[in-house]
mmCIF file of C-alpha atoms and ligand atoms in Angstrom:
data_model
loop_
_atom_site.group_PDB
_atom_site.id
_atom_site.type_symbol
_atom_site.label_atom_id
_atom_site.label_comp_id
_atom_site.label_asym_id
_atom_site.label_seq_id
_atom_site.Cartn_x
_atom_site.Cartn_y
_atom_site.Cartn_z
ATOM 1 C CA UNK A 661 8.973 -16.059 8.104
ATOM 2 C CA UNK A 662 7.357 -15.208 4.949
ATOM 3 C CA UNK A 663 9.142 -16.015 1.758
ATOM 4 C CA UNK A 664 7.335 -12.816 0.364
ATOM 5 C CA UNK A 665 9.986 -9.286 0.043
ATOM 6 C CA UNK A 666 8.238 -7.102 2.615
ATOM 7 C CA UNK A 667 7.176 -3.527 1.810
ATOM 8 C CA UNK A 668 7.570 -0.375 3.459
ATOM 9 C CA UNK A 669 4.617 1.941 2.158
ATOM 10 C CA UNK A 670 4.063 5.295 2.745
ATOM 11 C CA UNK A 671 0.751 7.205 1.624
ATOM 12 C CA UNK A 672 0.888 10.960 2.104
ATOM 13 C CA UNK A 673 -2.334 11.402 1.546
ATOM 14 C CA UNK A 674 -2.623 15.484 0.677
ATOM 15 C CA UNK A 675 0.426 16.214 2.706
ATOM 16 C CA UNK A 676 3.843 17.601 1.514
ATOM 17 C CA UNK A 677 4.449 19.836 -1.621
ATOM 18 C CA UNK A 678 7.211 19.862 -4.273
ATOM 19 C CA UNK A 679 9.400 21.593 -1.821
ATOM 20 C CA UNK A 680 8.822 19.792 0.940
ATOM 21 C CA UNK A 681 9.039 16.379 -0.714
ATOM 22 C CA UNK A 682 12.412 17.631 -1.923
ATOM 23 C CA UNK A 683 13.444 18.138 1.682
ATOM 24 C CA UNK A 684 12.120 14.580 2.554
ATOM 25 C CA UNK A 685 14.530 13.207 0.246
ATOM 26 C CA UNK A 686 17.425 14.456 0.970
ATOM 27 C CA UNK A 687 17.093 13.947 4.856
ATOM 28 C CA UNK A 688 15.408 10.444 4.183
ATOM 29 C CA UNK A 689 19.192 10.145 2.569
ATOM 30 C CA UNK A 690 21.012 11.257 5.352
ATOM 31 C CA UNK A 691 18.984 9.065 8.030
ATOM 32 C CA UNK A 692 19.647 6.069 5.672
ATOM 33 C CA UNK A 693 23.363 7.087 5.478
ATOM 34 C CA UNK A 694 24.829 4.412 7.422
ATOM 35 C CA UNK A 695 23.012 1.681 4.950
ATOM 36 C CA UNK A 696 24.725 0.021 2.304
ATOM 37 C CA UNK A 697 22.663 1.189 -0.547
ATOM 38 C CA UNK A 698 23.822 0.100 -4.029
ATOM 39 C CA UNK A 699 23.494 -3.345 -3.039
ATOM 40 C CA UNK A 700 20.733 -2.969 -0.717
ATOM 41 C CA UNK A 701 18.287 -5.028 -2.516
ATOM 42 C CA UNK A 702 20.141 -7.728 -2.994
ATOM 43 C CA UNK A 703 20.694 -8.021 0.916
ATOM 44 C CA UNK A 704 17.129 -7.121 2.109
ATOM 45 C CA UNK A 705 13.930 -8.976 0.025
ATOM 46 C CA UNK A 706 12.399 -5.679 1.037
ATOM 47 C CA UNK A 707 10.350 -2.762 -1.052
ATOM 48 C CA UNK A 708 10.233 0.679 -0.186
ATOM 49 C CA UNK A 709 7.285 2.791 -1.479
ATOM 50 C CA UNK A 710 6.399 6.445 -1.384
ATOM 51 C CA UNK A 711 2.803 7.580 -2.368
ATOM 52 C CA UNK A 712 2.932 11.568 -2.708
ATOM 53 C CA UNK A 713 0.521 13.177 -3.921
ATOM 54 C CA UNK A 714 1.032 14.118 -7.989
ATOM 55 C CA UNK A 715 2.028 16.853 -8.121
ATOM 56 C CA UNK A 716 5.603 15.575 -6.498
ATOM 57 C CA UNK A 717 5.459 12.534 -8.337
ATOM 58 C CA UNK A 718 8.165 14.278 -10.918
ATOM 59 C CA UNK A 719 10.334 15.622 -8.466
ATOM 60 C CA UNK A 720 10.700 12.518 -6.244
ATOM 61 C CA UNK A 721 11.075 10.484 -9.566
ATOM 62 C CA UNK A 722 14.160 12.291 -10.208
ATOM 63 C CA UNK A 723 15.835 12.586 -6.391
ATOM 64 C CA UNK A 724 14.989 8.794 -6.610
ATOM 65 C CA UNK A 725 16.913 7.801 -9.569
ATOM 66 C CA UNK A 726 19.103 5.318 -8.856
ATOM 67 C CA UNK A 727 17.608 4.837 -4.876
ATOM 68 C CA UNK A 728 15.817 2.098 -3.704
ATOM 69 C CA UNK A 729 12.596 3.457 -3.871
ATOM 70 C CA UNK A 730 9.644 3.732 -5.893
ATOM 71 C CA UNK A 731 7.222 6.432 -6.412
ATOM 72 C CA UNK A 732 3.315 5.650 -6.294
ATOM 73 C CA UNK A 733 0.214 7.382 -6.668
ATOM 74 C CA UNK A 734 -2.561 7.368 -4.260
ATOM 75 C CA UNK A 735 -5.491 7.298 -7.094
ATOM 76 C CA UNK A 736 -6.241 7.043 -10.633
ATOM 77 C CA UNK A 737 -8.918 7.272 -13.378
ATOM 78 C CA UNK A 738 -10.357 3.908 -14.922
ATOM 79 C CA UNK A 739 -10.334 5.086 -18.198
ATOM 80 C CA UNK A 740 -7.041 6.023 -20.741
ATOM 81 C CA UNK A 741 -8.230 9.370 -21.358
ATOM 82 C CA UNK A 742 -11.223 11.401 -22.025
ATOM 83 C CA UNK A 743 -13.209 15.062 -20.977
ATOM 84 C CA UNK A 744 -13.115 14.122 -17.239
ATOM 85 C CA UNK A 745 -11.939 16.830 -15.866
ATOM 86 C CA UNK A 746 -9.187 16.926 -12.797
ATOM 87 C CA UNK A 747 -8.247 13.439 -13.273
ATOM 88 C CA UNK A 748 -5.293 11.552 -13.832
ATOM 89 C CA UNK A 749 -4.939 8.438 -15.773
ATOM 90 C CA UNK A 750 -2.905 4.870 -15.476
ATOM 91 C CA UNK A 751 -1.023 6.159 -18.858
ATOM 92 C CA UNK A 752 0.143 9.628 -16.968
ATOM 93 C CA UNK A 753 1.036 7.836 -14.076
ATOM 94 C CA UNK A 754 3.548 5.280 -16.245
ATOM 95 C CA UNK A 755 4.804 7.956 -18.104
ATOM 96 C CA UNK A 756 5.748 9.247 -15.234
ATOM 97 C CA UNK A 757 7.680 6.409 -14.350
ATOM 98 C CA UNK A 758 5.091 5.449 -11.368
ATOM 99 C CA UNK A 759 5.353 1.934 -10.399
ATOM 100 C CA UNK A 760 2.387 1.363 -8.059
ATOM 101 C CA UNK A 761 -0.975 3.036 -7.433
ATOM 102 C CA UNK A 762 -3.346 2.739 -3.983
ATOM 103 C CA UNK A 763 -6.934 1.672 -4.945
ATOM 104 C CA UNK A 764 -9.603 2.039 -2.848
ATOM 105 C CA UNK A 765 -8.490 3.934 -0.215
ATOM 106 C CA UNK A 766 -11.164 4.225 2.685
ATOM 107 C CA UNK A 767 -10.576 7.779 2.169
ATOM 108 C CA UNK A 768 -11.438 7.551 -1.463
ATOM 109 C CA UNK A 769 -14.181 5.470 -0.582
ATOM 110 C CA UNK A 770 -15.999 7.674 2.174
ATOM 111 C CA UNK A 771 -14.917 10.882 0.355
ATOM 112 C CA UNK A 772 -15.582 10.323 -3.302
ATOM 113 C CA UNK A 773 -18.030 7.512 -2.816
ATOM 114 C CA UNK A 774 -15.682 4.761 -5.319
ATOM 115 C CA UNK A 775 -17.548 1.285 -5.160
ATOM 116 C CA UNK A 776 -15.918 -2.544 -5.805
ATOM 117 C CA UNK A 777 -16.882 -2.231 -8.894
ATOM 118 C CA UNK A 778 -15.260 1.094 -9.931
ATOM 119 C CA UNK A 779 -12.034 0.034 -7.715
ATOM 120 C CA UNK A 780 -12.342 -3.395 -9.580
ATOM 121 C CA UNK A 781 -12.272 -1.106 -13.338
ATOM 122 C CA UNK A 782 -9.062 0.727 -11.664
ATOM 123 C CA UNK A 783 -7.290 -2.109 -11.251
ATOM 124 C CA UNK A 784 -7.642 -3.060 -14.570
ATOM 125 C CA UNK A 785 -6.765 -0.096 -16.049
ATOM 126 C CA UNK A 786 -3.583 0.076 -13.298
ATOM 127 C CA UNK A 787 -2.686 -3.538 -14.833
ATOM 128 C CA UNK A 788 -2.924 -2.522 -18.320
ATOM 129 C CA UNK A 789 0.096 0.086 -17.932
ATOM 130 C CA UNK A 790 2.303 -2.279 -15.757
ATOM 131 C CA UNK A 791 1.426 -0.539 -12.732
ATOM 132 C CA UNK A 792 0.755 -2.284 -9.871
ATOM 133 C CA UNK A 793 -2.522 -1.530 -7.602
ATOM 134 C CA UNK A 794 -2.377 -1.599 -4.130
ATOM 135 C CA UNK A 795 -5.925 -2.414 -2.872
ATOM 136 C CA UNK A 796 -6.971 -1.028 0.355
ATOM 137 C CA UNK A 797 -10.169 -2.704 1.874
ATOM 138 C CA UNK A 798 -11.010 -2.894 5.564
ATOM 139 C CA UNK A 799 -13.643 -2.662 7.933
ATOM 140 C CA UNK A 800 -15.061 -0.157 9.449
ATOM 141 C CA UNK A 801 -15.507 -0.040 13.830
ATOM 142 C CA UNK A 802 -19.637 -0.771 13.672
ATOM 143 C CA UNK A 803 -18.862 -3.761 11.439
ATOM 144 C CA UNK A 804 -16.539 -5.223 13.511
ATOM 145 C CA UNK A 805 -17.818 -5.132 16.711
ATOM 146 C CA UNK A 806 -20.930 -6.914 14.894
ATOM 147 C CA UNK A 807 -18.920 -9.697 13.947
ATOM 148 C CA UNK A 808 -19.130 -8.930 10.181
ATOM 149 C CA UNK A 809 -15.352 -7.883 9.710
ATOM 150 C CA UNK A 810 -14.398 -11.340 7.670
ATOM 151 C CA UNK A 811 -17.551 -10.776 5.263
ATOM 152 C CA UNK A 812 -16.898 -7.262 4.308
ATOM 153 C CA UNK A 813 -13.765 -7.621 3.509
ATOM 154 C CA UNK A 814 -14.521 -10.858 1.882
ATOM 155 C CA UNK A 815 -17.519 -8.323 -0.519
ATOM 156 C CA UNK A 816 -14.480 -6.093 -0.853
ATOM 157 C CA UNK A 817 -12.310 -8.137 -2.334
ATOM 158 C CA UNK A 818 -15.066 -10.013 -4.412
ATOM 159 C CA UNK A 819 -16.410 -7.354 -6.045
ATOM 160 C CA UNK A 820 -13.348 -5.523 -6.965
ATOM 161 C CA UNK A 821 -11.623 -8.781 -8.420
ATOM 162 C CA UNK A 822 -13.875 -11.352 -9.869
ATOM 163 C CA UNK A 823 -14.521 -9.063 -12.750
ATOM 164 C CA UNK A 824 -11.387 -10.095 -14.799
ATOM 165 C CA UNK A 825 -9.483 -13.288 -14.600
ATOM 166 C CA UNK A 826 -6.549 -11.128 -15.850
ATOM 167 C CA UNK A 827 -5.801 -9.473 -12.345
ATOM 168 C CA UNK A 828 -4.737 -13.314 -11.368
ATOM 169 C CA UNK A 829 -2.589 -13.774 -13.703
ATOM 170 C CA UNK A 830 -0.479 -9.917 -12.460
ATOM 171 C CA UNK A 831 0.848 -8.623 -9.268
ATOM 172 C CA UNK A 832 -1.503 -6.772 -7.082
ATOM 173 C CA UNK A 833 -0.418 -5.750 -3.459
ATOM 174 C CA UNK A 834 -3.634 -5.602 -0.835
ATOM 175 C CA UNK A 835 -3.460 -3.391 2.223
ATOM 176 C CA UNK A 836 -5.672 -4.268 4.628
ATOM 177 C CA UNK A 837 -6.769 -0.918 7.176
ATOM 178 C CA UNK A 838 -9.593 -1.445 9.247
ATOM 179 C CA UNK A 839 -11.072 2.073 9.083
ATOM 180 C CA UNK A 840 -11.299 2.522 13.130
ATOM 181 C CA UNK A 841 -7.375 2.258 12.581
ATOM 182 C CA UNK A 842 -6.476 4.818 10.411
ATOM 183 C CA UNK A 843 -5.358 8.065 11.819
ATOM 184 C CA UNK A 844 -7.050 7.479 15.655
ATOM 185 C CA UNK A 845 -3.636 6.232 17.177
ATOM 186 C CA UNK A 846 -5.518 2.717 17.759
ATOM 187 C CA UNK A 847 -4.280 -0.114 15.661
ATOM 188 C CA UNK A 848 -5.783 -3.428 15.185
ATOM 189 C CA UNK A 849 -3.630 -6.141 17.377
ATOM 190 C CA UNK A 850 -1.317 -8.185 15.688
ATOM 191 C CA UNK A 851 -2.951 -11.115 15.981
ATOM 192 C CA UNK A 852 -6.118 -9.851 14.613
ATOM 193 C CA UNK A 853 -4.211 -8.686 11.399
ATOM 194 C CA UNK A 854 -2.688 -11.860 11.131
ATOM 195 C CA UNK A 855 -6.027 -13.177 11.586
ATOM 196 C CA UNK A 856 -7.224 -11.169 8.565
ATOM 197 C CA UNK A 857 -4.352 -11.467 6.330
ATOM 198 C CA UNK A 858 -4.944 -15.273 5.962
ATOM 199 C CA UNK A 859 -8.395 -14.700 5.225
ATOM 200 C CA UNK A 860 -7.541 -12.217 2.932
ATOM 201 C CA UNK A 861 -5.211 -14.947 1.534
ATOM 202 C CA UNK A 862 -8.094 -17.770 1.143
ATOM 203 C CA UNK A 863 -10.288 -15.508 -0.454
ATOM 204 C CA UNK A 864 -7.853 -15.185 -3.028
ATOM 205 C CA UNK A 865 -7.328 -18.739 -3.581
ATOM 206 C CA UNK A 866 -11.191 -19.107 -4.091
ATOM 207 C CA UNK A 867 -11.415 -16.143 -6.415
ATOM 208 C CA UNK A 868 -8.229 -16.534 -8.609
ATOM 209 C CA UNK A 869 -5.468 -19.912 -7.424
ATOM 210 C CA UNK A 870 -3.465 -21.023 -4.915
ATOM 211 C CA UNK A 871 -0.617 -19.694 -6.519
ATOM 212 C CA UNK A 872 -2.168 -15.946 -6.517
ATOM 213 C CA UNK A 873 -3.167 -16.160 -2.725
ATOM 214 C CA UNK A 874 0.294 -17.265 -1.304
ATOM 215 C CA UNK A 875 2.281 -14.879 -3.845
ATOM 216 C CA UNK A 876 0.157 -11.689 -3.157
ATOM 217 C CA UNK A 877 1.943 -9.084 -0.925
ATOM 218 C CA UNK A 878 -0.924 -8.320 2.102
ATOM 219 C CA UNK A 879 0.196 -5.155 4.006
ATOM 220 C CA UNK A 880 -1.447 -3.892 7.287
ATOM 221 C CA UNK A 881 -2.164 -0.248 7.768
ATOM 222 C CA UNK A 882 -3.819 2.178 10.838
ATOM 223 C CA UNK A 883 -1.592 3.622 12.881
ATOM 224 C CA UNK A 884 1.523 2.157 12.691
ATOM 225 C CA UNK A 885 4.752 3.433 13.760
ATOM 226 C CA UNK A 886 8.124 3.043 14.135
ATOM 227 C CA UNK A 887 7.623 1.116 17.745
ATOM 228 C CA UNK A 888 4.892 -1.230 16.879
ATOM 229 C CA UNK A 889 5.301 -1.679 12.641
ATOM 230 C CA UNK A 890 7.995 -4.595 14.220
ATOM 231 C CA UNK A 891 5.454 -6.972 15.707
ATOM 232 C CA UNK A 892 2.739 -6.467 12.451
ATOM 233 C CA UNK A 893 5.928 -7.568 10.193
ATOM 234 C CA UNK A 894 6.756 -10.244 12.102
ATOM 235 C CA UNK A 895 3.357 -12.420 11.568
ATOM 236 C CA UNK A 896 3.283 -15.137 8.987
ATOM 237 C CA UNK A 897 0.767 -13.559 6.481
ATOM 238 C CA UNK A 898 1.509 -9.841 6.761
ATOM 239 C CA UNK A 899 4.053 -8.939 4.319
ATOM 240 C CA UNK A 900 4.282 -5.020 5.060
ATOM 241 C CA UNK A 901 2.887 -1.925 6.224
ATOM 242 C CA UNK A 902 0.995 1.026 4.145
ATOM 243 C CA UNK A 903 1.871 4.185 6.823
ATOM 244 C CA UNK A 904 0.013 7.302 6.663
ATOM 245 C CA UNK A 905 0.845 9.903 9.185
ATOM 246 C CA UNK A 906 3.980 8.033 10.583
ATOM 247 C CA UNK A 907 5.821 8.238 7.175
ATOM 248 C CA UNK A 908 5.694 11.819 6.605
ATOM 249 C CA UNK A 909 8.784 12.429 8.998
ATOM 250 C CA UNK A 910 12.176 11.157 7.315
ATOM 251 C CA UNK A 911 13.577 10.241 10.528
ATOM 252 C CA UNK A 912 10.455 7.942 11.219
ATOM 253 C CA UNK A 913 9.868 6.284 8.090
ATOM 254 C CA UNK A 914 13.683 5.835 8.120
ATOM 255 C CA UNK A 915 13.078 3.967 11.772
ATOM 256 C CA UNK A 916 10.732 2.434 10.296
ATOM 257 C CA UNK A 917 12.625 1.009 7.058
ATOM 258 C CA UNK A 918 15.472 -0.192 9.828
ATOM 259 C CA UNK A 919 12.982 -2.225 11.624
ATOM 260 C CA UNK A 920 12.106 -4.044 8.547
ATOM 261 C CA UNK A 921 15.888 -4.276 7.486
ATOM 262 C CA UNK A 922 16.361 -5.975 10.576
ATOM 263 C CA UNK A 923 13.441 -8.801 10.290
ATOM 264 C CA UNK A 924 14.902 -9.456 6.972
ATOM 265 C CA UNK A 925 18.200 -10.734 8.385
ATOM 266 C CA UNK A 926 16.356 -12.970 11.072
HETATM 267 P P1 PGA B 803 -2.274 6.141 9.421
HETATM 268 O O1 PGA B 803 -2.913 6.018 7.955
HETATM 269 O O2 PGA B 803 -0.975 5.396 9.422
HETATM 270 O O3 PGA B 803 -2.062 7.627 9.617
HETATM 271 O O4 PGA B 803 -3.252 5.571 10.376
HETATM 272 C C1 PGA B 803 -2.829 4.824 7.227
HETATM 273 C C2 PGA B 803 -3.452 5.017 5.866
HETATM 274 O O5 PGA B 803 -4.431 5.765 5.744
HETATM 275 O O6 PGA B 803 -3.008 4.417 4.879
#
């Protein structure tokens, strides 16, 4: 097994308000009753994440004091401040006590057209503040039934990181969701996300050191839920899941969080 604490990630995406992030909580508390949680961490190498969107960053921060898990956002500006209108910046997210941000989402991508290069300045600016960027790249279905999977995310991860030997020397996460995977019930087989994980991992080595590449966390995500996350987490190079739909429920990204417990003990 991986000597690398797994992570449990969930990304909201623009699901849940205030209220209803409040409710999450407190039932996420209840399914998660029967763990031992003040010393949780120190008997499971395991991280659990929550990505809402900002707006219940605050309250989540607070019903999360003192729980094992850590509040995220699912974007940010590359710049400190400035007249840009709507956005949010790596300083705001800090101050808010955020932890980790999601870079690059395919959403992001498709949506509000972000290039390596733009992801590559977020991570930077994520860095600066101590937050730690989760970069999502991924294929999408035309690409990989031409073969080209390997190569784009290969470009992906190129573009985004080879700007700034920094990001070598910090903690990135990378999520790797084929984009004919998210949200369409049809996940990518264990095998071929193991298959991409080390590649993921050799393209680090080239592009920072070996160190980097076998230290970096490399999640899978598209479509997983609480009866197939178990056989992603148990390949060699995949280190966690990012969940979308699956880990808007309380009961099923508690199911989820028990699966992982579980592999942690083997
Ligand atoms: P999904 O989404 O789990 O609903 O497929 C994953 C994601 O978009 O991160």
């Amino acid at each position: 097994m991986a000597q690398r604490p797994l992570c449990i990630a969930g990304n909201w995406k623009m699901f849940h308000t205030p209220k209803s992030s409040a409710q999450f909580v407190f039932s996420l508390k209840k399914h998660l009753s029967d763990l031992d949680f003040p010393s949780f961490q120190e008997k499971h190498p395991l991280d659990l994440l929550l990505f809402p969107p900002y707006t219940n960053i605050g309250v989540m921060q607070q019903l999360c004091t003192s729980y094992p898990i850590s509040i995220g956002a699912q974007n940010m500006h590359q710049k400190e401040e400035g007249a840009y209108t709507g956005e949010i910046s790596g300083i705001m997210l800090q101050e808010m006590g955020c932890s980790y941000v999601i870079i690059g989402h395919s959403e992001r991508r498709k949506y509000f057209f972000e290039e390596n290069s733009l992801l590559g300045e977020k991570i930077e600016a994520a860095l600066a503040q101590g937050i730690t960027p989760v970069y999502c790249v991924g294929e999408s279905e035309e690409e990989r039934t031409e073969g080209k999977a390997f190569d784009v995310v290969e470009k992906q991860l190129r573009e985004a990181l080879e700007s700034s030997s920094q990001i070598f020397k910090k903690e990135i996460l990378v999520a790797y969701e084929p984009v004919w995977a998210i949200g369409t019930g049809k996940n990518a087989t264990p095998e071929d996300a193991e298959d991409m994980a080390q590649h993921i991992r050799s393209v680090l080595k080239l592009l920072g050191n070996e160190a980097f590449g076998n230290s970096t966390r490399i999640l899978y995500g598209g479509s997983v839920k609480p009866n197939n996350i178990g056989s992603f987490l148990e390949k060699e190079n995949v280190d966690g899941a990012l969940i979308g739909g699956a880990s808007l429920d309380p009961e099923s990204y508690a199911s989820m969080v028990k699966v992982a417990m579980e592999i942690t003990q083997k």
